[in-house]
């Protein structure tokens, strides 16, 4: 059975992002899928890359800070990586970018013939805008998918990676917001089921 590393980012524990994570957590438990969870905001994670975690391009065997080495070990024990986050400026929140910068570091996730163990990655991105606004008018989905799937995931050893966009999380033009949010949660759960099968 595949094991999962669940990493998520939202400043509010009562956000729609948190509700999506809660549904994923319940799905994984009910399916008896082993997983660990990193709640970047509530764990006190510092996204700033300090000197101890600065890549040493001449030393792919460098040992980074204890926090980074522990988080990297958690990732490398898993088969699947799941990220859940709100989309801000057609990207991930800064705290998640800091996690990527620090944990997917030189000699851990790339360089010196090293790659991360998880081969299946899912980026579950909550988008405030509608599909029409975000993807059709601005093509923001294409640039975001390219960066996350290719420039990060595949570069770090993923065999397959997919960004799952949950559109219109703000509910523009929606008459039943709760039902709409439940549909978004179900879309996220479908992506999780496909990733862990």
One Martini backbone bead per residue (centre of mass of N, CA, C, O) as a GRO file, in nm:
protein
  197
    1UNK     BB    1   0.097   0.035   0.021
    2UNK     BB    2   0.068   0.358   0.002
    3UNK     BB    3   0.238   0.640   0.109
    4UNK     BB    4   0.191   0.967   0.280
    5UNK     BB    5   0.258   1.315   0.218
    6UNK     BB    6   0.111   1.590   0.393
    7UNK     BB    7   0.099   1.925   0.262
    8UNK     BB    8   0.003   2.240   0.418
    9UNK     BB    9  -0.152   2.582   0.345
   10UNK     BB   10  -0.297   2.795   0.603
   11UNK     BB   11  -0.371   3.042   0.832
   12UNK     BB   12  -0.652   2.896   0.858
   13UNK     BB   13  -0.826   2.637   1.033
   14UNK     BB   14  -1.127   2.737   0.888
   15UNK     BB   15  -1.082   2.677   0.605
   16UNK     BB   16  -1.121   2.528   0.306
   17UNK     BB   17  -0.849   2.397   0.306
   18UNK     BB   18  -0.894   2.252   0.580
   19UNK     BB   19  -1.138   2.088   0.482
   20UNK     BB   20  -0.990   1.931   0.269
   21UNK     BB   21  -0.784   1.804   0.459
   22UNK     BB   22  -0.985   1.659   0.640
   23UNK     BB   23  -1.098   1.477   0.416
   24UNK     BB   24  -0.830   1.343   0.349
   25UNK     BB   25  -0.769   1.229   0.623
   26UNK     BB   26  -1.023   1.048   0.635
   27UNK     BB   27  -0.966   0.885   0.380
   28UNK     BB   28  -0.695   0.763   0.470
   29UNK     BB   29  -0.800   0.625   0.724
   30UNK     BB   30  -1.031   0.451   0.592
   31UNK     BB   31  -0.800   0.322   0.386
   32UNK     BB   32  -0.530   0.263   0.545
   33UNK     BB   33  -0.332   0.503   0.491
   34UNK     BB   34  -0.025   0.592   0.532
   35UNK     BB   35   0.050   0.904   0.721
   36UNK     BB   36   0.177   1.235   0.703
   37UNK     BB   37   0.169   1.570   0.856
   38UNK     BB   38   0.207   1.917   0.732
   39UNK     BB   39   0.146   2.214   0.908
   40UNK     BB   40   0.298   2.496   0.843
   41UNK     BB   41   0.166   2.698   1.042
   42UNK     BB   42   0.126   2.516   1.315
   43UNK     BB   43   0.440   2.412   1.326
   44UNK     BB   44   0.644   2.668   1.281
   45UNK     BB   45   0.746   2.710   1.011
   46UNK     BB   46   1.040   2.829   0.846
   47UNK     BB   47   1.081   2.965   0.518
   48UNK     BB   48   1.361   3.056   0.571
   49UNK     BB   49   1.672   3.058   0.422
   50UNK     BB   50   1.942   2.972   0.583
   51UNK     BB   51   2.268   2.902   0.609
   52UNK     BB   52   2.232   2.593   0.686
   53UNK     BB   53   2.040   2.568   0.398
   54UNK     BB   54   2.250   2.630   0.204
   55UNK     BB   55   2.370   2.548  -0.077
   56UNK     BB   56   2.638   2.317  -0.174
   57UNK     BB   57   2.762   2.272  -0.487
   58UNK     BB   58   3.027   2.091  -0.379
   59UNK     BB   59   2.805   1.930  -0.165
   60UNK     BB   60   2.573   1.674  -0.184
   61UNK     BB   61   2.636   1.570   0.137
   62UNK     BB   62   2.507   1.772   0.295
   63UNK     BB   63   2.417   1.883   0.616
   64UNK     BB   64   2.146   2.005   0.744
   65UNK     BB   65   1.924   2.092   0.927
   66UNK     BB   66   1.736   1.915   1.139
   67UNK     BB   67   1.463   1.991   1.017
   68UNK     BB   68   1.526   1.919   0.722
   69UNK     BB   69   1.616   1.625   0.763
   70UNK     BB   70   1.347   1.529   0.883
   71UNK     BB   71   1.158   1.613   0.649
   72UNK     BB   72   1.309   1.452   0.429
   73UNK     BB   73   1.269   1.175   0.558
   74UNK     BB   74   0.962   1.173   0.546
   75UNK     BB   75   0.943   1.189   0.241
   76UNK     BB   76   1.135   0.930   0.175
   77UNK     BB   77   0.912   0.726   0.313
   78UNK     BB   78   0.738   0.790   0.063
   79UNK     BB   79   0.518   0.765  -0.236
   80UNK     BB   80   0.337   1.025  -0.170
   81UNK     BB   81   0.256   1.363  -0.267
   82UNK     BB   82   0.068   1.617  -0.086
   83UNK     BB   83  -0.078   1.928  -0.180
   84UNK     BB   84  -0.235   2.204   0.005
   85UNK     BB   85  -0.366   2.516  -0.143
   86UNK     BB   86  -0.370   2.837  -0.205
   87UNK     BB   87  -0.399   3.062  -0.469
   88UNK     BB   88  -0.130   3.297  -0.516
   89UNK     BB   89  -0.035   3.449  -0.782
   90UNK     BB   90  -0.011   3.181  -0.941
   91UNK     BB   91   0.066   3.026  -0.661
   92UNK     BB   92   0.224   2.958  -0.387
   93UNK     BB   93   0.273   3.002  -0.084
   94UNK     BB   94   0.548   3.111   0.079
   95UNK     BB   95   0.567   2.874   0.285
   96UNK     BB   96   0.582   2.654   0.060
   97UNK     BB   97   0.825   2.761  -0.088
   98UNK     BB   98   1.012   2.729   0.161
   99UNK     BB   99   0.988   2.425   0.179
  100UNK     BB  100   1.108   2.365  -0.095
  101UNK     BB  101   1.378   2.512  -0.058
  102UNK     BB  102   1.469   2.348   0.202
  103UNK     BB  103   1.389   2.036   0.150
  104UNK     BB  104   1.450   2.048  -0.174
  105UNK     BB  105   1.758   2.001  -0.174
  106UNK     BB  106   2.075   1.981  -0.230
  107UNK     BB  107   2.123   1.626  -0.217
  108UNK     BB  108   1.813   1.539  -0.184
  109UNK     BB  109   1.638   1.614  -0.469
  110UNK     BB  110   1.914   1.703  -0.603
  111UNK     BB  111   2.195   1.609  -0.698
  112UNK     BB  112   2.414   1.362  -0.698
  113UNK     BB  113   2.182   1.159  -0.802
  114UNK     BB  114   1.942   1.278  -0.648
  115UNK     BB  115   1.615   1.178  -0.524
  116UNK     BB  116   1.302   1.148  -0.456
  117UNK     BB  117   1.087   0.894  -0.373
  118UNK     BB  118   0.835   1.011  -0.465
  119UNK     BB  119   0.635   0.945  -0.772
  120UNK     BB  120   0.366   1.078  -0.658
  121UNK     BB  121   0.198   1.389  -0.737
  122UNK     BB  122  -0.011   1.641  -0.562
  123UNK     BB  123  -0.174   1.952  -0.647
  124UNK     BB  124  -0.399   2.128  -0.439
  125UNK     BB  125  -0.568   2.405  -0.587
  126UNK     BB  126  -0.710   2.686  -0.468
  127UNK     BB  127  -0.941   2.890  -0.657
  128UNK     BB  128  -1.111   3.186  -0.660
  129UNK     BB  129  -1.153   3.164  -0.942
  130UNK     BB  130  -1.260   3.092  -1.229
  131UNK     BB  131  -1.194   2.918  -1.503
  132UNK     BB  132  -1.223   3.149  -1.700
  133UNK     BB  133  -1.028   3.349  -1.558
  134UNK     BB  134  -0.771   3.166  -1.499
  135UNK     BB  135  -0.752   2.977  -1.775
  136UNK     BB  136  -0.867   3.134  -2.023
  137UNK     BB  137  -0.779   3.440  -1.989
  138UNK     BB  138  -0.472   3.374  -1.837
  139UNK     BB  139  -0.330   3.086  -1.828
  140UNK     BB  140  -0.235   3.007  -1.527
  141UNK     BB  141  -0.239   2.696  -1.528
  142UNK     BB  142   0.002   2.645  -1.718
  143UNK     BB  143   0.233   2.779  -1.560
  144UNK     BB  144   0.185   2.633  -1.292
  145UNK     BB  145   0.208   2.341  -1.395
  146UNK     BB  146   0.493   2.358  -1.502
  147UNK     BB  147   0.641   2.424  -1.243
  148UNK     BB  148   0.535   2.190  -1.059
  149UNK     BB  149   0.571   1.935  -1.254
  150UNK     BB  150   0.868   2.007  -1.376
  151UNK     BB  151   1.056   2.209  -1.211
  152UNK     BB  152   1.002   2.018  -0.958
  153UNK     BB  153   0.900   1.722  -0.955
  154UNK     BB  154   1.071   1.594  -1.188
  155UNK     BB  155   1.344   1.706  -1.087
  156UNK     BB  156   1.286   1.526  -0.803
  157UNK     BB  157   1.158   1.227  -0.935
  158UNK     BB  158   0.897   1.231  -1.059
  159UNK     BB  159   0.675   1.042  -1.264
  160UNK     BB  160   0.411   1.188  -1.145
  161UNK     BB  161   0.217   1.498  -1.202
  162UNK     BB  162  -0.057   1.699  -1.051
  163UNK     BB  163  -0.279   1.963  -1.102
  164UNK     BB  164  -0.555   2.050  -0.889
  165UNK     BB  165  -0.824   2.251  -0.965
  166UNK     BB  166  -1.022   2.454  -0.741
  167UNK     BB  167  -1.274   2.633  -0.842
  168UNK     BB  168  -1.439   2.891  -0.703
  169UNK     BB  169  -1.401   2.920  -0.378
  170UNK     BB  170  -1.579   3.195  -0.349
  171UNK     BB  171  -1.859   3.166  -0.518
  172UNK     BB  172  -1.921   3.286  -0.787
  173UNK     BB  173  -2.259   3.262  -0.866
  174UNK     BB  174  -2.342   3.098  -0.612
  175UNK     BB  175  -2.616   2.969  -0.429
  176UNK     BB  176  -2.463   2.699  -0.301
  177UNK     BB  177  -2.184   2.694  -0.122
  178UNK     BB  178  -2.174   2.421   0.023
  179UNK     BB  179  -2.212   2.246  -0.230
  180UNK     BB  180  -1.970   2.355  -0.381
  181UNK     BB  181  -1.756   2.273  -0.172
  182UNK     BB  182  -1.819   1.971  -0.184
  183UNK     BB  183  -1.728   1.936  -0.477
  184UNK     BB  184  -1.434   2.015  -0.428
  185UNK     BB  185  -1.373   1.794  -0.225
  186UNK     BB  186  -1.433   1.558  -0.420
  187UNK     BB  187  -1.211   1.628  -0.621
  188UNK     BB  188  -0.980   1.584  -0.422
  189UNK     BB  189  -1.044   1.286  -0.351
  190UNK     BB  190  -1.006   1.175  -0.634
  191UNK     BB  191  -0.705   1.249  -0.654
  192UNK     BB  192  -0.614   1.079  -0.413
  193UNK     BB  193  -0.709   0.802  -0.506
  194UNK     BB  194  -0.531   0.800  -0.764
  195UNK     BB  195  -0.251   0.831  -0.615
  196UNK     BB  196  -0.283   0.564  -0.407
  197UNK     BB  197  -0.343   0.305  -0.604
   0.00000   0.00000   0.00000
